Tab-separated table of C-alpha atoms in Angstrom:
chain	number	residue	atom	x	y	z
A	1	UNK	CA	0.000	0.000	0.000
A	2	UNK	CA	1.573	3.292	-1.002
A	3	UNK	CA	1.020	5.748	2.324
A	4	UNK	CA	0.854	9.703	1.709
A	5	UNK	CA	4.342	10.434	1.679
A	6	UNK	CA	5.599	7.797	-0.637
A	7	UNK	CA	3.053	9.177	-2.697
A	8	UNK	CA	4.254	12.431	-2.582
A	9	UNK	CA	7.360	11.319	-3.663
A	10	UNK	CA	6.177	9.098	-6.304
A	11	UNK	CA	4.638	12.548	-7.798
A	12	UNK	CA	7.404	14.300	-7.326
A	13	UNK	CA	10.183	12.216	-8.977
A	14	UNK	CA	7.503	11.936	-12.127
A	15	UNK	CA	7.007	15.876	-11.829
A	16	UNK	CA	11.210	15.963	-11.825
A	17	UNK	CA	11.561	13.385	-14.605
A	18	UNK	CA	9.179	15.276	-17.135
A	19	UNK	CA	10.423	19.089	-16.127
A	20	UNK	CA	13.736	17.518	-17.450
A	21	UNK	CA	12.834	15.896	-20.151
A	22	UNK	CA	11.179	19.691	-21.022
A	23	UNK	CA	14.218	21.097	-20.494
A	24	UNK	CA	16.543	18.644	-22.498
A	25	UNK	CA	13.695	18.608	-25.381
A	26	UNK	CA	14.377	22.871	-25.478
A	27	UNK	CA	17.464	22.961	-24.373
A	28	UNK	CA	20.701	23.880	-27.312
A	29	UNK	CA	23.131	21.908	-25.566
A	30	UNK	CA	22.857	18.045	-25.560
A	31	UNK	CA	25.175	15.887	-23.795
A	32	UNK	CA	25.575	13.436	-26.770
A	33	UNK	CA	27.403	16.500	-28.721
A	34	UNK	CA	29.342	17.901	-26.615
A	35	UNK	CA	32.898	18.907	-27.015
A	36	UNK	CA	31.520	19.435	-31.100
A	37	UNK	CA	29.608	22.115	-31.122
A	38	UNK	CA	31.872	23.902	-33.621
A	39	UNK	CA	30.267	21.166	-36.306
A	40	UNK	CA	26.572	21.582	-34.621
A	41	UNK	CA	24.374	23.481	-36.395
A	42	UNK	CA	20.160	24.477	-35.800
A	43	UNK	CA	18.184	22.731	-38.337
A	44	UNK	CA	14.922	23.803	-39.678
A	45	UNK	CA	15.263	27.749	-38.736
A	46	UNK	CA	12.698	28.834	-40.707
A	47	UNK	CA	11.536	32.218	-38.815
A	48	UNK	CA	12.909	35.521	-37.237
A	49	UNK	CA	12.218	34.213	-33.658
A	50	UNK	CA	14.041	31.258	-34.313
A	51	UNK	CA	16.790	32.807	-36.054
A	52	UNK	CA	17.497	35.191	-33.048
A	53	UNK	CA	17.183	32.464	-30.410
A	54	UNK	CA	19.229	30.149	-32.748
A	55	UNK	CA	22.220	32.343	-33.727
A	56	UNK	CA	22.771	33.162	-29.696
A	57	UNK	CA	24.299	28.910	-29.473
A	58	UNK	CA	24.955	28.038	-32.953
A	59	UNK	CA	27.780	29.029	-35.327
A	60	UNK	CA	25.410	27.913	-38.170
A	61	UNK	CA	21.651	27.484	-39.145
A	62	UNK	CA	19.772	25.328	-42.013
A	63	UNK	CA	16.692	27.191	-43.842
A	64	UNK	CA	14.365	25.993	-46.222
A	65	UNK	CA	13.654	27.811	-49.322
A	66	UNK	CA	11.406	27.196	-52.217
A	67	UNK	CA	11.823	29.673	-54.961
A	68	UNK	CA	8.809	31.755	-56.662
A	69	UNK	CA	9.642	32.066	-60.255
A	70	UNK	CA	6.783	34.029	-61.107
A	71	UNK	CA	7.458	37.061	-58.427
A	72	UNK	CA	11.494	36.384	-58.544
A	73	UNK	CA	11.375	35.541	-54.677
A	74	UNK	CA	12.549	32.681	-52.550
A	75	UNK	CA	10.596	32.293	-49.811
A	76	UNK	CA	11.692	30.777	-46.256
A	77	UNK	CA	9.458	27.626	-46.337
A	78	UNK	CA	9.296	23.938	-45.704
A	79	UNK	CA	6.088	22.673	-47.468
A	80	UNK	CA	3.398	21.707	-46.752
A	81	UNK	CA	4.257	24.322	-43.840
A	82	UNK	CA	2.029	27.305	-44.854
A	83	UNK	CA	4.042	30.083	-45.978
A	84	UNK	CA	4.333	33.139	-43.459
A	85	UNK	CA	5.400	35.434	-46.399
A	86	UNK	CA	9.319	35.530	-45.374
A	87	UNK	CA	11.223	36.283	-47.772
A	88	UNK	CA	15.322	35.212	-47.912
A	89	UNK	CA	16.270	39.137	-48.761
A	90	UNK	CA	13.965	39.936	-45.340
A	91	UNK	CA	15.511	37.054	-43.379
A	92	UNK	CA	19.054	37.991	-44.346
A	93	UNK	CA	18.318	41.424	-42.825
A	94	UNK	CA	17.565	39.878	-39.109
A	95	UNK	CA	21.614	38.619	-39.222
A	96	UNK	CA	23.019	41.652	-37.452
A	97	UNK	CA	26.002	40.651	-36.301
A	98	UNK	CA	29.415	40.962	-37.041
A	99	UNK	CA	30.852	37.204	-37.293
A	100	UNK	CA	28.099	36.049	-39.969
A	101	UNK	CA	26.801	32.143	-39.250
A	102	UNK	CA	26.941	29.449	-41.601
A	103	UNK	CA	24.294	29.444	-44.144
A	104	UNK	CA	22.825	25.784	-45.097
A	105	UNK	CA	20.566	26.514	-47.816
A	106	UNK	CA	17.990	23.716	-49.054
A	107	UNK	CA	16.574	24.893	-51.901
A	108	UNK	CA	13.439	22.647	-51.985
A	109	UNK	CA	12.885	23.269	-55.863
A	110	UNK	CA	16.463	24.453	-56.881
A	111	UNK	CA	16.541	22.241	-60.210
A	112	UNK	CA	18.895	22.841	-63.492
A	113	UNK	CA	15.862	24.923	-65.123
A	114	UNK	CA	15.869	27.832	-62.501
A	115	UNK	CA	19.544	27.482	-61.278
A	116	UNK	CA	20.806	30.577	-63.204
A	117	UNK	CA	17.819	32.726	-62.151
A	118	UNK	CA	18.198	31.368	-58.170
A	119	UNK	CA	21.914	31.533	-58.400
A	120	UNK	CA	21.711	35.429	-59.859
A	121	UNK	CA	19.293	35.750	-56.866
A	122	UNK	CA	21.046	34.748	-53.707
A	123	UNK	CA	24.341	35.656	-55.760
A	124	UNK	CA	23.145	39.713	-55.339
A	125	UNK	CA	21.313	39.264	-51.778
A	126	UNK	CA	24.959	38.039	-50.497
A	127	UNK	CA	27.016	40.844	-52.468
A	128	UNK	CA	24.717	43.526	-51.125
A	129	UNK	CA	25.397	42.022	-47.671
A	130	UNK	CA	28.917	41.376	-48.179
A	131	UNK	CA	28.211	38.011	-46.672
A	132	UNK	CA	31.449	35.141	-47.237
A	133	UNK	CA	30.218	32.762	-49.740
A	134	UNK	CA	32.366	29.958	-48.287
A	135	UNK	CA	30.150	29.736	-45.096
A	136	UNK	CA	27.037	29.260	-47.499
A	137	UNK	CA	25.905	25.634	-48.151
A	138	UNK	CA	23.862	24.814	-51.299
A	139	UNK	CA	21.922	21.790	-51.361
A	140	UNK	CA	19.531	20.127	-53.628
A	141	UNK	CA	18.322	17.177	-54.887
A	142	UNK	CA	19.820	17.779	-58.523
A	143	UNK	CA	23.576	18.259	-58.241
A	144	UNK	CA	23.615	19.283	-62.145
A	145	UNK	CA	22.416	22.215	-60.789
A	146	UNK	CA	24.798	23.121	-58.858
A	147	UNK	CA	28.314	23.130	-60.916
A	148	UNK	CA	27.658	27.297	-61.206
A	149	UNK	CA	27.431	27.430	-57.651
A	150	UNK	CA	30.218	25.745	-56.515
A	151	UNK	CA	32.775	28.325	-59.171
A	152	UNK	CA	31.713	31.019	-57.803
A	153	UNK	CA	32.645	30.000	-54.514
A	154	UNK	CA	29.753	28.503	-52.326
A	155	UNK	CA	29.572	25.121	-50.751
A	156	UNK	CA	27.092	22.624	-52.570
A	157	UNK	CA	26.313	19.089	-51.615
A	158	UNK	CA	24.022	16.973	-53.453
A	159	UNK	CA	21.377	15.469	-50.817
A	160	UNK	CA	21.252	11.827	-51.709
A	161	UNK	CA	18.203	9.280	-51.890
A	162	UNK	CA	17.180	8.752	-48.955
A	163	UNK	CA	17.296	5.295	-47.318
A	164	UNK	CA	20.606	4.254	-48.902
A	165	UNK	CA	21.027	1.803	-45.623
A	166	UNK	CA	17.286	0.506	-46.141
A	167	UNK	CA	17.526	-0.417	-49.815
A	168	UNK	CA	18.303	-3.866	-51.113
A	169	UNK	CA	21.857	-4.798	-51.870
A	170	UNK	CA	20.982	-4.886	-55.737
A	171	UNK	CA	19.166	-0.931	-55.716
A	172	UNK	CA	21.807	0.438	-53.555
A	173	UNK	CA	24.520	-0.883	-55.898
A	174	UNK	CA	22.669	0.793	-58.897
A	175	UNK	CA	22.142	4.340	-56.913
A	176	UNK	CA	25.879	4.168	-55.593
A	177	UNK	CA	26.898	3.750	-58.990
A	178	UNK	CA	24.655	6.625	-60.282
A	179	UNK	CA	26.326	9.018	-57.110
A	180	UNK	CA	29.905	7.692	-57.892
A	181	UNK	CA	29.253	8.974	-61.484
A	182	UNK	CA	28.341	12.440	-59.984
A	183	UNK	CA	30.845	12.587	-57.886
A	184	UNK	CA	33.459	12.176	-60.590
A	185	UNK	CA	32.049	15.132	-62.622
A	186	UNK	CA	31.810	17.231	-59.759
A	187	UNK	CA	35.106	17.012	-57.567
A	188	UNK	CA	34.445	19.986	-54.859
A	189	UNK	CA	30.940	18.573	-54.416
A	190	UNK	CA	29.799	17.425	-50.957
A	191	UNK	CA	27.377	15.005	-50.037
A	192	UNK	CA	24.484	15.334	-47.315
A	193	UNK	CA	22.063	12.943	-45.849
A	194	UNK	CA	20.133	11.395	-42.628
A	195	UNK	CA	22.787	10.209	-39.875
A	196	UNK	CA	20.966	6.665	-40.446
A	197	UNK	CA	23.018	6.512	-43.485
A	198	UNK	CA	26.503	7.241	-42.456
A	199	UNK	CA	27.820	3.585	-42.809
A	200	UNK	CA	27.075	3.119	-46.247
A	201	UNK	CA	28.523	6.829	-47.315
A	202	UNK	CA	31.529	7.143	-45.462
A	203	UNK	CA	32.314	3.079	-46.866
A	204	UNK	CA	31.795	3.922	-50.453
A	205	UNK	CA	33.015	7.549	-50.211
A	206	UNK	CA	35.637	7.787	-47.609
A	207	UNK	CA	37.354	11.023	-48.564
A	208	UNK	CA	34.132	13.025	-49.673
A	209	UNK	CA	32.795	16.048	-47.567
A	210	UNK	CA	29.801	15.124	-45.732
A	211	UNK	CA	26.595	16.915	-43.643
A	212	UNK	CA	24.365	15.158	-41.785
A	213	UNK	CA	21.179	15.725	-39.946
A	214	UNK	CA	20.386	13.990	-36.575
A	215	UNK	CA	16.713	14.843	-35.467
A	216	UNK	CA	15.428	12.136	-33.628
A	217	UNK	CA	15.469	12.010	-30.007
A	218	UNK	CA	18.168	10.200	-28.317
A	219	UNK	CA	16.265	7.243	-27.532
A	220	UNK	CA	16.946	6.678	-31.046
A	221	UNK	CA	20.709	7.707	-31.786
A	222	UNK	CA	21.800	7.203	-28.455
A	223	UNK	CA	25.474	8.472	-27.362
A	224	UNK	CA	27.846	6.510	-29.274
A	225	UNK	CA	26.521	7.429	-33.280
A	226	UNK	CA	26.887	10.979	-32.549
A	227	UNK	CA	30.229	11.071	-31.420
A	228	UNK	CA	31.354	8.437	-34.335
A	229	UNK	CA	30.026	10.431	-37.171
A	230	UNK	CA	31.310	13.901	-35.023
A	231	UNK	CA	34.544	12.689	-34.856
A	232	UNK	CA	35.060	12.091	-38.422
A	233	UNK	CA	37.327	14.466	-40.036
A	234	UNK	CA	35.305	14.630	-43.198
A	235	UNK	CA	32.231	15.317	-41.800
A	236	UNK	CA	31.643	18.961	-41.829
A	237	UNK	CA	28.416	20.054	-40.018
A	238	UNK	CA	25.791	18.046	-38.373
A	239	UNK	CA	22.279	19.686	-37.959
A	240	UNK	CA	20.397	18.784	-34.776
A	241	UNK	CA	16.435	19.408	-33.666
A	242	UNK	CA	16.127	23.190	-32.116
A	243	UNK	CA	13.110	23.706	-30.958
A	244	UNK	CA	11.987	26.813	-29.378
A	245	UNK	CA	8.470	28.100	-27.760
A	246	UNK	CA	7.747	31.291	-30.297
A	247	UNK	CA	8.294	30.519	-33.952
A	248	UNK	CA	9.070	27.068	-34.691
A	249	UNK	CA	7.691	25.977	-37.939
């Protein structure tokens, strides 16, 4: 029989647990990344409040961006997120400080149709801002369009199929070959995925650049995976969940 006090104390330890599970689940600094934060950046930062709150603990932040041919505008989005009408020449304007953060662009619809006319785009926001273009990652889905990008000086990195771990020995094989082929056209081009598929990239492409994005909880990834693919010299930036009470989208 549980008496009055030991129920009191059965409350409170629950009371505890979940305050700090609150805390952890808002929190920028996680245990399993420690001593790395140089290579952690805030993933999904897709609004002014978040932007402020993220560039206060993180030396770089990933935003979504689909771009509006019609009205020449790329617009801070992750669909099927409604839009809130950001655009990237606004968001650029809430980076007021001095040492400018690391830009991880995913360009949601960036494709080799509309690369000049997004590439002219972000090319003149960044001039007019005199922002570094080596601390600007460019990623999409179709690497051909990014071989402009990378000679004028910005990071690219061609965000793989997903699943590479998942697939059958017989499809992986044909998409590795289809990626090695890429790879050989494009020498300064990086390579980005899920963490899940770490194995399988850094086996068949050792020496290539990599980014990775770790946003499950760490009942998932647990200590150990973090630290691995951290601790690998050719992995250059490793986007974790941020997740803060005013703006996250």
């Amino acid at each position: 029989m549980i008496t009055g006090k030991k129920f009191i104390i059965l409350i409170s330890i629950l009371i505890l647990t979940l305050l700090l599970g609150m805390a952890y689940r808002y929190s920028p600094y996680k245990i399993e990344y420690l001593g790395y934060y140089d290579k952690i950046w805030a993933h999904r930062v897709n609004s002014p409040e978040k932007l402020e709150s993220a560039l206060k603990y993180f030396k770089g932040v990933e935003l979504d961006l689909v771009y509006n041919e019609q009205d020449d505008i790329l617009d801070v989005t992750h669909p099927p997120v409604p839009s809130i009408g950001l655009s990237f020449e606004k968001y650029l304007s809430y980076i007021d400080v001095v040492e400018k953060p690391y830009l991880w662009l995913d360009i949601k619809n960036l494709n080799s149709e509309n690369a000049d006319s997004i590439q002219k785009k972000i090319l003149k926001l960044f001039s007019e801002k005199k922002y570094p273009l080596d601390k600007v990652l460019v990623e999409t889905r179709y690497p051909e369009a990014l071989l402009d990008f990378s000679k004028l000086g910005f990071k690219t990195s061609y965000y793989l199929p997903f699943g590479l771990t998942e697939m059958s020995p017989e499809t992986r094989n044909i998409e590795l070959k289809k990626i090695t082929n890429i790879l050989d056209e494009q020498p300064n081009l990086a390579i980005s995925s899920n963490y899940t598929d770490y194995e399988v990239m850094t086996k068949e492409f050792p020496t290539r650049d990599k980014y990775f994005w770790i946003t499950s909880s760490i009942r998932k990834h647990g200590f150990s995976t973090p630290k691995k693919i951290l601790k690998d010299s050719t992995v250059k930036a490793v986007l974790i969940s941020y997740k803060v009470i005013k703006g996250h989208r």
